[in-house]
CSV table of C-alpha atoms in Angstrom, one decimal:
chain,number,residue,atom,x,y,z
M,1,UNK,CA,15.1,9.7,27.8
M,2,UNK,CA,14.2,7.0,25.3
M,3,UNK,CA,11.8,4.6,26.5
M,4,UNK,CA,11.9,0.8,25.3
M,5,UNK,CA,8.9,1.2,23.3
M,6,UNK,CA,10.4,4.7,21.3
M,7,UNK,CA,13.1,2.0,20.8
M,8,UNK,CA,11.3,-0.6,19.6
M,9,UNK,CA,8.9,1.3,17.3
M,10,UNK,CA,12.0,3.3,16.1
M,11,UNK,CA,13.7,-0.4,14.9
M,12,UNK,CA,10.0,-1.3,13.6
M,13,UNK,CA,9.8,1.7,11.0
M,14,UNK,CA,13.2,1.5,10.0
M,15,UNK,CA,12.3,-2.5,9.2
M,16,UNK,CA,9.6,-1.2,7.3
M,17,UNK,CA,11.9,1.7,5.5
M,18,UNK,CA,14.5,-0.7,4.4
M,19,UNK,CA,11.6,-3.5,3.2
M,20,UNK,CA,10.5,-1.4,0.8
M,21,UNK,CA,13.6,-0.1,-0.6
M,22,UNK,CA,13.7,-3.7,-1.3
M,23,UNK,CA,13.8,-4.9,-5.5
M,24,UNK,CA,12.0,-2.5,-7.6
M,25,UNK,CA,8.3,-1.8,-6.2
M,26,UNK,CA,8.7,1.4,-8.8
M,27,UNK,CA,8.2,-1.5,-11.4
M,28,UNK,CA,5.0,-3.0,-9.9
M,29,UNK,CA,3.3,0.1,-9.9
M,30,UNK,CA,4.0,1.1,-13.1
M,31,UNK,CA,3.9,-2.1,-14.7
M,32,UNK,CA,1.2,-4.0,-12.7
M,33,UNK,CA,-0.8,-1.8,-10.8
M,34,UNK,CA,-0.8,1.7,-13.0
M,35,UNK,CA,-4.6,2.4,-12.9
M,36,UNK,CA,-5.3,2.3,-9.2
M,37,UNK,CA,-3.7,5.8,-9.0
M,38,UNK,CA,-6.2,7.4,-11.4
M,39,UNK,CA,-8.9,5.3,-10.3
M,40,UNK,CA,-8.4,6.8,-6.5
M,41,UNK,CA,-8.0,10.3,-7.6
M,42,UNK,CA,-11.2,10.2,-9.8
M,43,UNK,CA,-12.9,8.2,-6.8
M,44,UNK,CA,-11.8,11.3,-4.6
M,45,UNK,CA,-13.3,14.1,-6.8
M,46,UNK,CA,-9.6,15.9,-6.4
M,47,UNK,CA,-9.4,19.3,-8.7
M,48,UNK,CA,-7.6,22.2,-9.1
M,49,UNK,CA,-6.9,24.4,-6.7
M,50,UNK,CA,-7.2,21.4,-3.6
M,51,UNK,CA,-4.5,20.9,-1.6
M,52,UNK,CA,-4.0,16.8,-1.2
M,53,UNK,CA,-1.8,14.5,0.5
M,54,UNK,CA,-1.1,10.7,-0.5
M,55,UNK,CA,0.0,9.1,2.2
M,56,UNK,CA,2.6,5.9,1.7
M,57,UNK,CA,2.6,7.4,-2.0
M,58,UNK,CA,5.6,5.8,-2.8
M,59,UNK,CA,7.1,6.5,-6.3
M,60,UNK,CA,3.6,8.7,-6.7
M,61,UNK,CA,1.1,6.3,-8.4
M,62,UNK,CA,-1.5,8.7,-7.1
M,63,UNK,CA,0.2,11.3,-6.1
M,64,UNK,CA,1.1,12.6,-10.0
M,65,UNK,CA,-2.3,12.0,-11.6
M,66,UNK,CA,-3.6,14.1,-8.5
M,67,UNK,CA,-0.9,16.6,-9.3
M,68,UNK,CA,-2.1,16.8,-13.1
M,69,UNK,CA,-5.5,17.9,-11.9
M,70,UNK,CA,-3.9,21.4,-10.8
M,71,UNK,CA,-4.3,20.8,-6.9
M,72,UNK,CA,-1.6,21.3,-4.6
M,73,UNK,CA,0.2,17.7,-3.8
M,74,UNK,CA,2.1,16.8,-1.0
M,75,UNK,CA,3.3,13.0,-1.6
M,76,UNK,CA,4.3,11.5,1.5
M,77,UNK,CA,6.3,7.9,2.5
M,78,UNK,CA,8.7,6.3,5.2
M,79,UNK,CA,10.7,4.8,2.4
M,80,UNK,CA,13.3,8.0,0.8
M,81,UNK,CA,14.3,5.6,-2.1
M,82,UNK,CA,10.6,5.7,-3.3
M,83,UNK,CA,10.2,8.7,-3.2
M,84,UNK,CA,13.3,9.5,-5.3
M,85,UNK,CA,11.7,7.4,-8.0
M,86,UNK,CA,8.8,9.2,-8.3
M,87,UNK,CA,10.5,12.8,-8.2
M,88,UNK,CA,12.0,11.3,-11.2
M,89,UNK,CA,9.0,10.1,-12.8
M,90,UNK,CA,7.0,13.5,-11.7
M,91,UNK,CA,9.8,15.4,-13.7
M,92,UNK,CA,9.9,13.2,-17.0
M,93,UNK,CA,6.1,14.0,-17.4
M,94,UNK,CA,6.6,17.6,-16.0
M,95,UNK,CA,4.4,17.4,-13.3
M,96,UNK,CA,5.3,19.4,-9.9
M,97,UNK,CA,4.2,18.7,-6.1
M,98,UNK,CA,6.0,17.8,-2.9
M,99,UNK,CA,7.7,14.7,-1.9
M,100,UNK,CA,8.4,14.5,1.7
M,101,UNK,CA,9.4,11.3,3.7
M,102,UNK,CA,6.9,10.8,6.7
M,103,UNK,CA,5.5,8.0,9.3
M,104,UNK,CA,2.3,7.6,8.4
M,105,UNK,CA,1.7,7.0,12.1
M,106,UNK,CA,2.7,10.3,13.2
M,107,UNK,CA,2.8,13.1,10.0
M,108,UNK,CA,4.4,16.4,10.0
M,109,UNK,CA,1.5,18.0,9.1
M,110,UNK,CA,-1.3,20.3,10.8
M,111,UNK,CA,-4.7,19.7,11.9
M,112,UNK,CA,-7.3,19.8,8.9
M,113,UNK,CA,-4.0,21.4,6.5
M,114,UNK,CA,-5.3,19.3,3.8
M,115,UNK,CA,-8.9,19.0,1.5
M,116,UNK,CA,-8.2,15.9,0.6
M,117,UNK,CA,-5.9,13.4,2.5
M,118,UNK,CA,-5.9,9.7,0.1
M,119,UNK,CA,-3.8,6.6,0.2
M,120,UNK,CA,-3.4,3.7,-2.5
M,121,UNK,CA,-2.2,0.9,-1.2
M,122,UNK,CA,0.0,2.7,1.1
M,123,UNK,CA,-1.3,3.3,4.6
M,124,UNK,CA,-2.2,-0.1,4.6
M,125,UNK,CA,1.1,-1.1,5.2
M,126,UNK,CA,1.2,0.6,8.8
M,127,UNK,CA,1.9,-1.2,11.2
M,128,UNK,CA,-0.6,0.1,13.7
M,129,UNK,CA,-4.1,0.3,11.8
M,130,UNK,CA,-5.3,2.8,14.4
M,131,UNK,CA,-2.9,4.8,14.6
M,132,UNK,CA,-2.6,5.3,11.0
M,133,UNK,CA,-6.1,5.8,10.8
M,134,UNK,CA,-6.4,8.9,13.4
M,135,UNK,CA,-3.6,10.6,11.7
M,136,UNK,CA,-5.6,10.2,8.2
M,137,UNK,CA,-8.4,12.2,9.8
M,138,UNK,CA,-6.5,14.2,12.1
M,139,UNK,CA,-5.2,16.4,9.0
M,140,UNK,CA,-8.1,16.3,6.9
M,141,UNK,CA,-10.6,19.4,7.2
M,142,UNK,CA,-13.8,19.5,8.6
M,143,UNK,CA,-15.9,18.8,5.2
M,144,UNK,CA,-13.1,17.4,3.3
M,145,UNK,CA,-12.5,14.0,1.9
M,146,UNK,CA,-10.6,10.9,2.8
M,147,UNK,CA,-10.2,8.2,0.1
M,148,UNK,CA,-8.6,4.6,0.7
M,149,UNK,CA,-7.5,1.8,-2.3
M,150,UNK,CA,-6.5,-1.4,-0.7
M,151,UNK,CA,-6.0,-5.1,-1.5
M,152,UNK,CA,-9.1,-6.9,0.5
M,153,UNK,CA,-8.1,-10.4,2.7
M,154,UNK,CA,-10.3,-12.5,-0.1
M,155,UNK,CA,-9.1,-11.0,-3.3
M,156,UNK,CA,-5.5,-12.1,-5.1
M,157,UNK,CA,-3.1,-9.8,-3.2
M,158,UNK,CA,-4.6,-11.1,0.2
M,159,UNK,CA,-4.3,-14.7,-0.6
M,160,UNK,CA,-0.8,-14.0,-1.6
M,161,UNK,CA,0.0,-12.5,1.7
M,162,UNK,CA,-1.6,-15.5,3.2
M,163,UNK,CA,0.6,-18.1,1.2
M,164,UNK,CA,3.8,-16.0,2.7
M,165,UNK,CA,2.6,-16.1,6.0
M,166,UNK,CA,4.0,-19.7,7.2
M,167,UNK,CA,7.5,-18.7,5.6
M,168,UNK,CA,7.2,-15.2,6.7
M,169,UNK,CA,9.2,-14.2,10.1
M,170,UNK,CA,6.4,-14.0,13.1
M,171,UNK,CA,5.4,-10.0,13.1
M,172,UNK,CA,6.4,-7.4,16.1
M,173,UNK,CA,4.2,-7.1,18.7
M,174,UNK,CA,1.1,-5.2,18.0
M,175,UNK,CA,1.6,-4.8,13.9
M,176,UNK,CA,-1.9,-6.1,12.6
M,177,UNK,CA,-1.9,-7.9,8.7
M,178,UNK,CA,-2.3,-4.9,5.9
M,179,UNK,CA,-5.2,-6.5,4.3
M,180,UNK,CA,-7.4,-6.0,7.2
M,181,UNK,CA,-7.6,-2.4,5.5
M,182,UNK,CA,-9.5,-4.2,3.0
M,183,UNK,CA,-12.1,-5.3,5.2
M,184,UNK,CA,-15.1,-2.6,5.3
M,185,UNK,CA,-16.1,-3.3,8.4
M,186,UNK,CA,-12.5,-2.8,10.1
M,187,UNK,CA,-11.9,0.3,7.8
M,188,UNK,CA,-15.5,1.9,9.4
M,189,UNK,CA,-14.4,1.0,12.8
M,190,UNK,CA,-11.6,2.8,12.1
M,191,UNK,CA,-12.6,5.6,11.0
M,192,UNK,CA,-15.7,5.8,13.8
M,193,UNK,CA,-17.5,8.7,13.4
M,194,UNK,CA,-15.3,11.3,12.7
M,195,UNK,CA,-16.5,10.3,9.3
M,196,UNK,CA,-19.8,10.7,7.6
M,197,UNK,CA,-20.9,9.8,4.0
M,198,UNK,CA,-19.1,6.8,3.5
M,199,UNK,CA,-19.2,4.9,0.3
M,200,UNK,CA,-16.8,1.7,0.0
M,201,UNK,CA,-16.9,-0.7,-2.6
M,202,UNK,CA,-14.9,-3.8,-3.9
M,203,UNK,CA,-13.7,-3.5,-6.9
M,204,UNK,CA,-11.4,-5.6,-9.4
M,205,UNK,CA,-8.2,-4.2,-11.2
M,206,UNK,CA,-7.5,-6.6,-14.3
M,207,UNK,CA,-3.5,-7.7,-14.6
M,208,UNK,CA,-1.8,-9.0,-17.6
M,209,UNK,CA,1.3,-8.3,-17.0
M,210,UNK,CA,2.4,-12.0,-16.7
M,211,UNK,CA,2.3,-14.8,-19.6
M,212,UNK,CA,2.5,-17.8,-17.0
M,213,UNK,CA,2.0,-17.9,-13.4
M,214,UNK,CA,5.6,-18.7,-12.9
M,215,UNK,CA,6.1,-15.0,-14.8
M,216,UNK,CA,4.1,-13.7,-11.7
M,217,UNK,CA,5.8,-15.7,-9.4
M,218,UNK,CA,9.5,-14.6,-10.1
M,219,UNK,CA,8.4,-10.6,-10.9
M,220,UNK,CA,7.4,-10.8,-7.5
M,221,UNK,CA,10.4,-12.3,-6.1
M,222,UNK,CA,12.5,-9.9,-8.1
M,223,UNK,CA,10.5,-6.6,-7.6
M,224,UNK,CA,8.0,-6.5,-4.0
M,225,UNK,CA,9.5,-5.6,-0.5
M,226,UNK,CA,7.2,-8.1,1.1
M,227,UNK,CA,8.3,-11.2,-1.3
M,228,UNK,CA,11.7,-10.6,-1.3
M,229,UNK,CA,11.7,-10.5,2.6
M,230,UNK,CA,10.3,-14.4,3.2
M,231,UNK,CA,12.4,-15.9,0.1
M,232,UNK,CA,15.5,-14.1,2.3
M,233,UNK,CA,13.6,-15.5,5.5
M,234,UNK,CA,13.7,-18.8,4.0
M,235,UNK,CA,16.8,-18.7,2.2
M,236,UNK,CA,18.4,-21.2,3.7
M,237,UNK,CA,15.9,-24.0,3.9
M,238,UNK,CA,16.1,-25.5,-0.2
M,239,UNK,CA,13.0,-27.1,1.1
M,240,UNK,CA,10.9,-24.6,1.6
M,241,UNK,CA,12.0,-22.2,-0.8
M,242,UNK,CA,11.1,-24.9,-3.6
M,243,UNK,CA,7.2,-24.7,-1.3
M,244,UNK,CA,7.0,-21.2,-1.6
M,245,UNK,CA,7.9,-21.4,-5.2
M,246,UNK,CA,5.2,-24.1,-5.8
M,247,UNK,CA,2.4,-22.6,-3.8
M,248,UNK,CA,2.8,-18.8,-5.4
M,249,UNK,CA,3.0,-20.1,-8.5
M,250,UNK,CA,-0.3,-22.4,-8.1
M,251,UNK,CA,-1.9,-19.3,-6.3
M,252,UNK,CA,-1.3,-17.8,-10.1
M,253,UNK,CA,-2.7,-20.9,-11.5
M,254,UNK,CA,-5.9,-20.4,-9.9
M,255,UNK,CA,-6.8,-17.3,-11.6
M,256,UNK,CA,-6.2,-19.1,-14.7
M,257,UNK,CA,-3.0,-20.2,-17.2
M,258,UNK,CA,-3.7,-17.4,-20.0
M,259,UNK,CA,-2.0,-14.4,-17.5
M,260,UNK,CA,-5.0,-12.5,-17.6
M,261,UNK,CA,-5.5,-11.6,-13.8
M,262,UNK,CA,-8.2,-9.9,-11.1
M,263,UNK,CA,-6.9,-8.7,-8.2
M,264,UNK,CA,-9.9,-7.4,-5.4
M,265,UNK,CA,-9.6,-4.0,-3.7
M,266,UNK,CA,-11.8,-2.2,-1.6
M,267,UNK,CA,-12.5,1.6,-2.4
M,268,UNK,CA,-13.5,3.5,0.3
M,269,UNK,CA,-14.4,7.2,0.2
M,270,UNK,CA,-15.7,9.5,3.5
M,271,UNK,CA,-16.2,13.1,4.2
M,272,UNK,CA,-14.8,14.6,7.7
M,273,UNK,CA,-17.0,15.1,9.8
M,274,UNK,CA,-17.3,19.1,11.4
């Protein structure tokens, strides 16, 4: 018998599933963010022969460059529609691994089945940090390696998240911000010591993608689950719609009027401990 928390986290992931089927995220990774796939890969030493799982791949921004090493690829995500983009994408450049649809909070997978279990921007969008973070190391092998790209609280993708927070419906119980996965110190915490060799470092991925910071502004609106979600929040309050519009746009503005962009991530690599 179902009890009312199955109930509730059932409705939770199924929020989550259907915000990110939301616009065209497809578009930002290829168009905005298209290096922080390769840069995770090369970050994770992954090589033929490896078997590797991307975890929250969505349409495979790390999952394909990790498949065009030669290891064995399973790229894994709650959201199906993502993960037909990227079958797609795998095929045009004839690249072949596994797309699977899984809760990064509970995968389908075995204890230590994988050499090299990664996420780009991905598992930081659990809801339950913890959780996400025992299943990470629950399937990685004794030895093998666990890499992590996410958008840090200070940098450009956490501010962002921190202008949408007042128009932004209150979050279900228990679901903690995704930039916190940016913050070393919560990432090691984590992780504990299930994990040795740990090397995390903040790095900056240049954008210019946008001519104005009104260009950023509606791509955003158009294309990212999370946007699109507090504009529909707000979407009856003029008022605050014309805020929000302001106050992304000036966050834009900040970084300066030519386009040219830095958004912070952290980069965290570890080795499972035996």
């Amino acid at each position: 018998m179902s009890t009312n928390n199955d109930e509730a986290d059932r409705a939770l992931k199924a929020r989550h599933q259907a915000l990110w089927s939301l616009g065209d995220y497809p578009a930002v990774a290829a168009e905005v963010i298209p290096a922080t796939g390769p840069r995770l890969v090369e970050a994770c030493g992954i090589r033929a022969g490896q078997r590797v799982l991307d975890v929250g791949a969505g349409s495979g921004n790390a999952a394909i460059p990790a498949a065009q090493t030669g290891a064995e690829v399973i790229a894994s995500d709650l959201a199906p529609a993502l993960l037909d983009v990227g079958r797609q994408n795998a095929g045009r450049q004839g690249v072949t691994l596994e797309w699977q649809e899984a809760d990064a909070e509970a995968l389908p997978y075995a204890d230590g089945e994988f050499d090299v279990v990664m996420s780009c921007v991905g598992v930081m969008f659990a809801p339950h940090h913890q959780a996400a973070a025992d299943e990470l190391v629950r399937v990685c092998r004794s030895g093998g390696t666990i890499g992590l790209l996410s958008w840090t609280p200070q940098g450009f993708i956490g501010q962002m998240f921190a202008t949408m927070k007042p128009y932004a419906p209150p979050p279900p119980p228990g679901a903690q911000p995704p930039p916190l996965w940016g913050d070393e110190a919560h990432v090691r915490e984590l992780l504990g010591d299930r994990v040795t060799d740990v090397d995390a470092r903040k790095e900056n991925l240049p954008v210019d993608r946008f001519g104005t910071p009104e260009d950023f502004r509606d791509f955003f609106k158009r294309t990212y689950g999370p946007t699109i979600a507090v504009y529909r929040n707000i979407a009856e309050d003029p008022d605050k719609v014309d805020a929000l519009d302001r106050e992304l746009a000036d966050l834009a503005r900040r970084q300066g009027e030519t386009g040219a962009m830095e958004w912070e991530y952290l980069l965290v690599t570890a080795t499972r401990a035996g």
